[in-house]
GROMACS .gro file of C-alpha atoms in nm:
model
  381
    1UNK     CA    1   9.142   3.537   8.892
    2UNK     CA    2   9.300   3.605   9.207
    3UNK     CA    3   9.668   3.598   9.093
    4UNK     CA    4   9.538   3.879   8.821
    5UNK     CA    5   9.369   4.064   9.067
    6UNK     CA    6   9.746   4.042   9.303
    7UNK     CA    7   9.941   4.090   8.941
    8UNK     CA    8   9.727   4.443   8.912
    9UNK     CA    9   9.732   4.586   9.253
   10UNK     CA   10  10.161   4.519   9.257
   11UNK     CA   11  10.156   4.683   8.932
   12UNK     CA   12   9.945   5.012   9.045
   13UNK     CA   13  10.174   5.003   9.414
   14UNK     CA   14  10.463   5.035   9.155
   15UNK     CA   15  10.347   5.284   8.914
   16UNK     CA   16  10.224   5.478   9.238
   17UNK     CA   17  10.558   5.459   9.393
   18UNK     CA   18  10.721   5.568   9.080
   19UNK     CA   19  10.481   5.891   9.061
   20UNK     CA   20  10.545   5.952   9.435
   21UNK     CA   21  10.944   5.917   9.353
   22UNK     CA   22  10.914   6.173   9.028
   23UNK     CA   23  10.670   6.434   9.210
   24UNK     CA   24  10.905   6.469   9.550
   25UNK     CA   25  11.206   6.441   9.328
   26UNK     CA   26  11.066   6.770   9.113
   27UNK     CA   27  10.953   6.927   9.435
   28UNK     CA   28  11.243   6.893   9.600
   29UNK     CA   29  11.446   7.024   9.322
   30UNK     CA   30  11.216   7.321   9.241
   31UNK     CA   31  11.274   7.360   9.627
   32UNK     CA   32  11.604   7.408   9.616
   33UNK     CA   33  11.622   7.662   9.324
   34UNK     CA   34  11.352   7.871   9.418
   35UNK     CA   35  11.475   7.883   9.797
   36UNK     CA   36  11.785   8.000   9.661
   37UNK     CA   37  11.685   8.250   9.489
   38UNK     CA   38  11.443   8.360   9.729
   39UNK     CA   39  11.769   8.385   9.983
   40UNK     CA   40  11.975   8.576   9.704
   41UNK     CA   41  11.680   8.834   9.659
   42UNK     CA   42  11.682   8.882  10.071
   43UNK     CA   43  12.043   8.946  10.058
   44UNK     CA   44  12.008   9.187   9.784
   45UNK     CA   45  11.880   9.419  10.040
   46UNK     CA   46  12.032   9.666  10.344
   47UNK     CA   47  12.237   9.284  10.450
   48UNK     CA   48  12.461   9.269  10.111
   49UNK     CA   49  12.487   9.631  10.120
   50UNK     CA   50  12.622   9.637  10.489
   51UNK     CA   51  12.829   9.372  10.460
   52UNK     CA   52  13.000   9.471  10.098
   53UNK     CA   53  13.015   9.807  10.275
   54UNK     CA   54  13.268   9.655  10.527
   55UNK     CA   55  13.507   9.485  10.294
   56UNK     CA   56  13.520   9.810  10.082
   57UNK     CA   57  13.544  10.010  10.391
   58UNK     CA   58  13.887   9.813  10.454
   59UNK     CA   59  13.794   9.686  10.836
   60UNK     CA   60  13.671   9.403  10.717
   61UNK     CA   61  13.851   9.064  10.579
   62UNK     CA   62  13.697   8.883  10.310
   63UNK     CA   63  13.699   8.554  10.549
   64UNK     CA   64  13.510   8.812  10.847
   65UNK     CA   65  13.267   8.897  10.524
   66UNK     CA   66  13.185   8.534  10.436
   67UNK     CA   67  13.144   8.469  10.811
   68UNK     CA   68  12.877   8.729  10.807
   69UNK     CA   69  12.652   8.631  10.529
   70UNK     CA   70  12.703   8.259  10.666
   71UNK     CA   71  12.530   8.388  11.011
   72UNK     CA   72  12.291   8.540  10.852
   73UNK     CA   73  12.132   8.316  10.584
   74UNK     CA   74  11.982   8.091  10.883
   75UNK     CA   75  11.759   8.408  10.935
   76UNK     CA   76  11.672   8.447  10.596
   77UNK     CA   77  11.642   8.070  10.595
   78UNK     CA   78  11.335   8.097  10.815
   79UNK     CA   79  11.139   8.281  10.535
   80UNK     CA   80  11.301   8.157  10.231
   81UNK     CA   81  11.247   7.764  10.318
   82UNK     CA   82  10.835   7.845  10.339
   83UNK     CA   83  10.803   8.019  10.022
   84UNK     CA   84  11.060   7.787   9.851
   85UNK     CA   85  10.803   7.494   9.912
   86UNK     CA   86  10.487   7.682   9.817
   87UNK     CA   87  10.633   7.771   9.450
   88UNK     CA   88  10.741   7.451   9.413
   89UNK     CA   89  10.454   7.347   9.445
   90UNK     CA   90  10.285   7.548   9.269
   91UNK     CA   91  10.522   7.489   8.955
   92UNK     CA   92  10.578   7.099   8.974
   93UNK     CA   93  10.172   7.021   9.018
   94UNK     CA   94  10.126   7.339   8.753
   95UNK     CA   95  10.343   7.152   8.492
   96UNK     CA   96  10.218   6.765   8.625
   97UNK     CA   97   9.895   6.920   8.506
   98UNK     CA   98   9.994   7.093   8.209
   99UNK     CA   99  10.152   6.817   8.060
  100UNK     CA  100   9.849   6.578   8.132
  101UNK     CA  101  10.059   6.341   8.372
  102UNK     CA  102   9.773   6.394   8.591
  103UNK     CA  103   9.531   6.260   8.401
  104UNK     CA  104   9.726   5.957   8.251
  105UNK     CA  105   9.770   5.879   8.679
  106UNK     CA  106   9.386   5.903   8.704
  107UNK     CA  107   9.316   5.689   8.396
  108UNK     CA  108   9.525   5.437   8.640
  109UNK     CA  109   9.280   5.467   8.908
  110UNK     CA  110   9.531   5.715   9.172
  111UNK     CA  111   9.395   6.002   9.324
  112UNK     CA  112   9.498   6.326   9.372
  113UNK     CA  113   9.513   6.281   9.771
  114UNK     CA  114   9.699   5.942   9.719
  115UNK     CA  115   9.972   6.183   9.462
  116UNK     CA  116   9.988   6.450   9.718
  117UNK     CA  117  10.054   6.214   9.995
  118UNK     CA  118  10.423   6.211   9.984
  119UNK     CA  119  10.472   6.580   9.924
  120UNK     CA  120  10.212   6.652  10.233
  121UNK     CA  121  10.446   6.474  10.481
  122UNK     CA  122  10.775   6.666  10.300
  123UNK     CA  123  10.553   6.995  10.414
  124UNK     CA  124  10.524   6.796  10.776
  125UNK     CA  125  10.872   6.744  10.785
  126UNK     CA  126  11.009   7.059  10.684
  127UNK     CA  127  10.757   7.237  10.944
  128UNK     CA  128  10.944   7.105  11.191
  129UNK     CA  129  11.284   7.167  11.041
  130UNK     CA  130  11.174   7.506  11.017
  131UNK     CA  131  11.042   7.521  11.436
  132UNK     CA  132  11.449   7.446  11.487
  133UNK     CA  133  11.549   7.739  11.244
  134UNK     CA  134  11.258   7.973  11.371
  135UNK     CA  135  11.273   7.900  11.731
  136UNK     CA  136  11.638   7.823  11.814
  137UNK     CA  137  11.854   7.878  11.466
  138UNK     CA  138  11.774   8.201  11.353
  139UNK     CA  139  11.747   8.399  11.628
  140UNK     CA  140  12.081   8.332  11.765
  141UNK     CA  141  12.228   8.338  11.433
  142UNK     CA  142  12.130   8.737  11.392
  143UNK     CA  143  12.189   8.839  11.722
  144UNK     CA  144  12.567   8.677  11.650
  145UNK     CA  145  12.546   8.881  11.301
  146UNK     CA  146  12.484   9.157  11.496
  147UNK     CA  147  12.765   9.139  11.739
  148UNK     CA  148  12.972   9.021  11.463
  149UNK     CA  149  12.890   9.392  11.250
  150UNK     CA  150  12.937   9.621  11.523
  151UNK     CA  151  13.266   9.439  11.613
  152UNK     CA  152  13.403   9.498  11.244
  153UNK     CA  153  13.195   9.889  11.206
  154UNK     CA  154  13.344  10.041  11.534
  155UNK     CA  155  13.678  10.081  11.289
  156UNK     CA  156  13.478  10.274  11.084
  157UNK     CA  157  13.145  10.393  11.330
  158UNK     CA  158  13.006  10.467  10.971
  159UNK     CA  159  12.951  10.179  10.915
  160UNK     CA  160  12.689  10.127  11.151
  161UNK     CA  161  12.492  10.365  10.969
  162UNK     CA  162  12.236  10.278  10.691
  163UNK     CA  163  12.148  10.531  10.445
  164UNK     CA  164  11.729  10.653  10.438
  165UNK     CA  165  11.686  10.456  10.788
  166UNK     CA  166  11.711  10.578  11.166
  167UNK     CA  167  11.978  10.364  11.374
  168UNK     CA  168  11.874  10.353  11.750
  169UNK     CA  169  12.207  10.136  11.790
  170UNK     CA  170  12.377  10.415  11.956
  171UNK     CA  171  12.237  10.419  12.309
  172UNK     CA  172  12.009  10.776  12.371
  173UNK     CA  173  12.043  10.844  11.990
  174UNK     CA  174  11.881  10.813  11.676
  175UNK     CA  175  12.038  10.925  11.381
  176UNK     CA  176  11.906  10.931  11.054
  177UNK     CA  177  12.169  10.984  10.723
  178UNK     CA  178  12.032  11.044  10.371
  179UNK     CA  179  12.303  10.958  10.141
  180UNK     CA  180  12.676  10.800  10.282
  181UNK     CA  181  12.949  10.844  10.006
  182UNK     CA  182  13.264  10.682  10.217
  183UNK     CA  183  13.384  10.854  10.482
  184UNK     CA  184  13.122  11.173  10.424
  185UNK     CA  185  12.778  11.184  10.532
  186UNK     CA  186  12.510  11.407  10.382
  187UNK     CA  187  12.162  11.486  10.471
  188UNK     CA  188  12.172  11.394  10.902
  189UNK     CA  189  11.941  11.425  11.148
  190UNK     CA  190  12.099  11.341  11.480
  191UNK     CA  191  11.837  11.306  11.771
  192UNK     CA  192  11.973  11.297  12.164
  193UNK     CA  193  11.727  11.210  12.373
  194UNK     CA  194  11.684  11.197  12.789
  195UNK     CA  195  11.658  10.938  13.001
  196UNK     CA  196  11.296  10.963  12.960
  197UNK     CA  197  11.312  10.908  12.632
  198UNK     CA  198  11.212  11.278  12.514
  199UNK     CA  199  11.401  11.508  12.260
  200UNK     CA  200  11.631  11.694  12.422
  201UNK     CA  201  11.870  11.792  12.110
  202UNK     CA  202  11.771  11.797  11.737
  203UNK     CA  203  12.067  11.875  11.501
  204UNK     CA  204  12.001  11.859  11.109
  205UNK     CA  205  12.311  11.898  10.915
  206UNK     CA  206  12.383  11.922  10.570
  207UNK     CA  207  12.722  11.745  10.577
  208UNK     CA  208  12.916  11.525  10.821
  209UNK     CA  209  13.219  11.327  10.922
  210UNK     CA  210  13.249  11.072  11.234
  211UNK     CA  211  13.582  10.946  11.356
  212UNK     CA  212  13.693  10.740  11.627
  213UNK     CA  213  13.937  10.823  11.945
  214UNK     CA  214  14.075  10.498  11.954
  215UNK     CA  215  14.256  10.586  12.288
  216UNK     CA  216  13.878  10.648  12.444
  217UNK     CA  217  13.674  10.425  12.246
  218UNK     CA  218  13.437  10.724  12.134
  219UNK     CA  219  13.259  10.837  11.786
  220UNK     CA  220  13.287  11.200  11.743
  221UNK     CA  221  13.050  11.370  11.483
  222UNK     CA  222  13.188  11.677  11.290
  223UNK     CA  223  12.906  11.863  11.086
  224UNK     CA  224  12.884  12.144  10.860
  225UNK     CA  225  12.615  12.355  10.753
  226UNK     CA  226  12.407  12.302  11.106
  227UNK     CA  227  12.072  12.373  11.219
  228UNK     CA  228  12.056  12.297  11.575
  229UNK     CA  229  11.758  12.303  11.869
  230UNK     CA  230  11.817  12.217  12.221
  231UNK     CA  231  11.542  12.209  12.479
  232UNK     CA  232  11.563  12.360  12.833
  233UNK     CA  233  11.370  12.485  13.119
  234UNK     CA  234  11.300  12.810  12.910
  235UNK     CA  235  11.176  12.584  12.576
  236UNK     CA  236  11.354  12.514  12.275
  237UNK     CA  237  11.674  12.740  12.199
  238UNK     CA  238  11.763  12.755  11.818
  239UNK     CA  239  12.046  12.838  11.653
  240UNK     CA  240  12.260  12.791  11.335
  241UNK     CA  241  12.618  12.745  11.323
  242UNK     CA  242  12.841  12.644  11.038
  243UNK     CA  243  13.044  12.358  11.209
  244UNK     CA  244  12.954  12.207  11.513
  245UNK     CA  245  13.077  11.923  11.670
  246UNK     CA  246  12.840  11.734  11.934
  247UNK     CA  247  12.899  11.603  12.275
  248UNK     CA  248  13.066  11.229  12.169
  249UNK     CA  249  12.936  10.904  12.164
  250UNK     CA  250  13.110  10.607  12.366
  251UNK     CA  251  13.063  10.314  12.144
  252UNK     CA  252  13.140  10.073  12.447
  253UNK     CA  253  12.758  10.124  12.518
  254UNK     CA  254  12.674  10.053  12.160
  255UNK     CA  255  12.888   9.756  12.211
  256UNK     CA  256  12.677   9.634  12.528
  257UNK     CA  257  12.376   9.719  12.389
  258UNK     CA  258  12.449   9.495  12.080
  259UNK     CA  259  12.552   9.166  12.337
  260UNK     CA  260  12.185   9.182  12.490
  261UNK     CA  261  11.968   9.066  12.207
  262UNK     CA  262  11.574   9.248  12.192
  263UNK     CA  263  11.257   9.052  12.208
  264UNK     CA  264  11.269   8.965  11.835
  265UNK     CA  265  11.618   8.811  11.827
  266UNK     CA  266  11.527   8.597  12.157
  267UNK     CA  267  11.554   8.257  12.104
  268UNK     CA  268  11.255   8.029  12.239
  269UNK     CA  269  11.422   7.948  12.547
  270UNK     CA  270  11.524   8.329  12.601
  271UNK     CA  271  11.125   8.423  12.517
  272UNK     CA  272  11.016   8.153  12.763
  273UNK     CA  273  11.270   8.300  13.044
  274UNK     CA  274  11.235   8.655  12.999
  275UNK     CA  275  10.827   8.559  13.018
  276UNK     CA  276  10.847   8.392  13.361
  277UNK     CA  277  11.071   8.745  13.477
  278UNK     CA  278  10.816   8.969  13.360
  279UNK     CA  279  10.464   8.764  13.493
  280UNK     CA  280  10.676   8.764  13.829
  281UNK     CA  281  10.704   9.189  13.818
  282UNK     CA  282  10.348   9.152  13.715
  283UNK     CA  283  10.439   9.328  13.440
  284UNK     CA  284  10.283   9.329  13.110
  285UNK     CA  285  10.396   9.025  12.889
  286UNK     CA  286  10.224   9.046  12.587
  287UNK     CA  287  10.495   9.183  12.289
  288UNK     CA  288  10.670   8.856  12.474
  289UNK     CA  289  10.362   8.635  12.407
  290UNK     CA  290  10.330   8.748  12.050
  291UNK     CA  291  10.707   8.643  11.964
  292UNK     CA  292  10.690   8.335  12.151
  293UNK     CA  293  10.338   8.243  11.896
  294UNK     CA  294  10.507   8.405  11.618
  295UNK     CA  295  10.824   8.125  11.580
  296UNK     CA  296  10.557   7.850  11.707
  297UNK     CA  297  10.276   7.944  11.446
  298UNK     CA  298  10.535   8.054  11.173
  299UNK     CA  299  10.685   7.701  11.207
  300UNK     CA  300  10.351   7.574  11.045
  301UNK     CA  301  10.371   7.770  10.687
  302UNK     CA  302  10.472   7.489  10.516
  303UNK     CA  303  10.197   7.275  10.629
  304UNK     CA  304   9.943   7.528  10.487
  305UNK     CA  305  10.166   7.618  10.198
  306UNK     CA  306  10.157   7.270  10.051
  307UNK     CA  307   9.771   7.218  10.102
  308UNK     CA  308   9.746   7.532   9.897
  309UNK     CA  309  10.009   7.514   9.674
  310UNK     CA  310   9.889   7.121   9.527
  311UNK     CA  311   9.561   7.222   9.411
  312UNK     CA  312   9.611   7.580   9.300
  313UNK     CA  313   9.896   7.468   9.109
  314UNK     CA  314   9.659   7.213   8.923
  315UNK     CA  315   9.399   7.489   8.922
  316UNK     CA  316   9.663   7.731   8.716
  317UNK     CA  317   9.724   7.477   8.492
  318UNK     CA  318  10.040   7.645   8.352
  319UNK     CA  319  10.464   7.538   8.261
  320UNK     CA  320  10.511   7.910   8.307
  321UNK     CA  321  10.769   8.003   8.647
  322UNK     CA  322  10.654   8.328   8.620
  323UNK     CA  323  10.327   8.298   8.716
  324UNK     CA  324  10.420   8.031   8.987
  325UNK     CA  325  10.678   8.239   9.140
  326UNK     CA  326  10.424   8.600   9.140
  327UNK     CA  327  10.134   8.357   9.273
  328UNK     CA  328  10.361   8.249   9.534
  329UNK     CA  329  10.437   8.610   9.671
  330UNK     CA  330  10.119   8.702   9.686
  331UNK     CA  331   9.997   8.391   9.912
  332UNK     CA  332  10.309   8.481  10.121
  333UNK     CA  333  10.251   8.866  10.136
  334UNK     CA  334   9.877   8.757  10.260
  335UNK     CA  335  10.033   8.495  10.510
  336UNK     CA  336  10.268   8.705  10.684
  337UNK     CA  337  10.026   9.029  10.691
  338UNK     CA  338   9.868   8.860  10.978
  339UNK     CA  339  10.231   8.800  11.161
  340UNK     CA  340  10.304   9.167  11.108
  341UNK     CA  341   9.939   9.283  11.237
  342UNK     CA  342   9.992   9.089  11.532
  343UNK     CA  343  10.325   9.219  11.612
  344UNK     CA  344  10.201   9.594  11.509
  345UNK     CA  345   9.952   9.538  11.816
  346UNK     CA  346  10.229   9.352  12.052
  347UNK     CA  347  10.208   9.620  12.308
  348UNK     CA  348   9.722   9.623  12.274
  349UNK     CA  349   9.713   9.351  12.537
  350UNK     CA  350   9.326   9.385  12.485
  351UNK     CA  351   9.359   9.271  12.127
  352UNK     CA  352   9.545   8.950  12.203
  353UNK     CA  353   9.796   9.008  11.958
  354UNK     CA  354   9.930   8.626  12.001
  355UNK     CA  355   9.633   8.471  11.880
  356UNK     CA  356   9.627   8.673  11.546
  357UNK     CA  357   9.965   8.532  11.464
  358UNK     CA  358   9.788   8.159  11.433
  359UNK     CA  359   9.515   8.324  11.217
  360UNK     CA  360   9.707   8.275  10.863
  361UNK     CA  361   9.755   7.907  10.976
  362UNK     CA  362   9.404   7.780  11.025
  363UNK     CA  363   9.357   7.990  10.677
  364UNK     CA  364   9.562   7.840  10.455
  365UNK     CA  365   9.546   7.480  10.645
  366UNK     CA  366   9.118   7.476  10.645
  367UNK     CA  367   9.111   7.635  10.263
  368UNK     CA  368   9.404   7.416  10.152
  369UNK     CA  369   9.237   7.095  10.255
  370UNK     CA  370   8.872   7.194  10.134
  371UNK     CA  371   9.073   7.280   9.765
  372UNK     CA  372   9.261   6.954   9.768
  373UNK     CA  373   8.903   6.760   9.862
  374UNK     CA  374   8.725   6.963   9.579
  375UNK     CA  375   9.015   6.915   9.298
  376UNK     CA  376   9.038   6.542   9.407
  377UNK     CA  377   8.688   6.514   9.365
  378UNK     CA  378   8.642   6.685   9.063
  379UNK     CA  379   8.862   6.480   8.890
  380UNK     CA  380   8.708   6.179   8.988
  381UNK     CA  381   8.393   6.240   8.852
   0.00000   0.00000   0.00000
């Protein structure tokens, strides 16, 4: 009796460790697909654009382009590595219950929890991979992206342009271009502004040109077809003017400005240091606070994401990536709506911004475990 009851339990530890081998196998390999393509999709955006723009542009060496989209995957990393897990997921339990593997593991007497053990701790672990990428990795891999752009764009200042999007990387500017078509520039809006940060020259222009002075390090704007406003003492004096050429630009400043990295591209360290400066001013910290909870709390998605992501995939009950992959976004979009509300009200110190960023977190973490409790139950009844 005993050495059949010892002859069973070695023969459910082994089917048990079989089914945890197969499940984080197919999880990790879903992983890896889905975070790639969630990384390719991110590139497809203003990055791949800016960066092809470059190596067309001729200032740029394929090895200088490759070096760019190396520094900057660690940033899309943060976000793609989160989602990545929660699809997976979603399509490995989706198909485990599709394909009634689940119940043929329940007809063996192993729960749902005991399945979901081994993928829970993956979750644990890659949380805290992800705190290194969020808090340390990332950051300083975009601000050296950064450095690393306007270093190849000041041979062509155009390049530091995006088309349908102000730039504020030109010190006392923003400058807003419609459509770029190489060298020419149609559709600007160039904004000067004062040290106090008000308008002081508005030019719209139908056409445009910038060049360098390589002997003075300055962009100098040539545009055509020119409405221009200026304010003074008097008001705002108008006038139109079929070429005009602005005051130019010294891209040394754009330069400096691009070596000092803002709040959102501070690493943890950088956040914690520039907090202690600004509580000594007795100056307001707060957009500070909310970054330094942002990489913290943001480090915990995939915690959450795999509560969630086990039983709603068994819930779904489908093979079909499709509907994995869409259900996925939309958990995501509802995750990081709470990041972006608390960094929309980073400077409404009464609203303690930083605390919304940990909202999404007890969410998905309190929800995930009551659905995991409910389909383990309901499965055992």
């Amino acid at each position: 009796m005993g050495r059949a009851l010892f002859g069973q339990r070695r023969l459910r530890h082994a089917r048990m460790k079989t089914l945890h081998l197969y499940l984080l196998k197919q999880v990790l390999g879903a992983l890896f697909m889905t975070m790639m393509v969630f990384i390719f999709v991110l590139l497809l955006g203003n990055v791949l654009r800016e960066v092809l723009g470059l190596l067309v542009g001729g200032q740029a060496s394929f090895g200088m382009v490759l070096q760019a989209l190396l520094l900057i995957i660690p940033y899309l990393l943060a976000f793609a590595l989160p989602m990545g897990l929660l699809t997976a997921t979603l399509l490995v339990f989706g198909r485990f219950s599709a394909d009634q593997e689940l119940t043929a593991a329940r007809g063996n007497g192993i729960s749902l929890v005991a399945l979901a053990t081994p993928i829970l701790l993956l979750g644990i672990a890659l949380s805290a991979l992800c705190a290194w990428v969020n808090m340390d990795l990332a950051p300083a891999s975009r601000v050296a992206y950064k450095q690393l752009i306007v270093r190849a764009g000041l041979a062509r200042p155009a390049a530091l342009l995006q088309e349908g999007r102000f730039v504020n990387d030109f010190p006392g500017y923003s400058i807003f271009v419609r459509k770029i078509e190489g060298a020419e520039l149609n559709g600007l809006l160039i904004q000067r502004r004062d040290e106090a940060g008000r308008v002081k020259e508005h030019i719209v222009a139908a056409r445009g040109k910038l060049t360098v002075e390589q002997a003075t390090n300055k962009a100098l704007f040539t545009l055509w077809d020119v409405d221009y406003m200026q304010r003074d003492e008097a008001g705002w004096q108008t006038a139109h003017m079929g070429e005009f050429t602005p005051d130019p630009i010294d891209l040394r400043e754009a330069t400096e400005s691009a070596q000092e990295p803002k709040i959102s591209d501070m690493t943890f360290s950088q956040l914690r240091s520039k907090l202690r400066e600004l509580e000594s001013q007795h100056l307001d910290a707060t957009p500070v606070k909310v970054h330094i909870h942002r990489q913290v709390a943001f480090s915990f998605a995939c915690i959450g994401f795999a509560l969630v992501g086990i039983p709603l995939g068994i819930r779904t009950h489908r093979r079909e990536t499709s509907v994995g992959i869409g259900l996925a976004v939309v958990l995501v979009a509802l995750y990081y709506s709470f990041i972006i509300l608390g960094q929309a009200l980073e400077t409404r110190a009464a609203f303690r911004p930083y605390l919304i960023v940990w909202v999404p977190n007890f969410l998905f973490q309190i929800i995930g475990a009551f659905l995991l409790w409910r389909a383990n139950r309901g499965l055992s009844s």
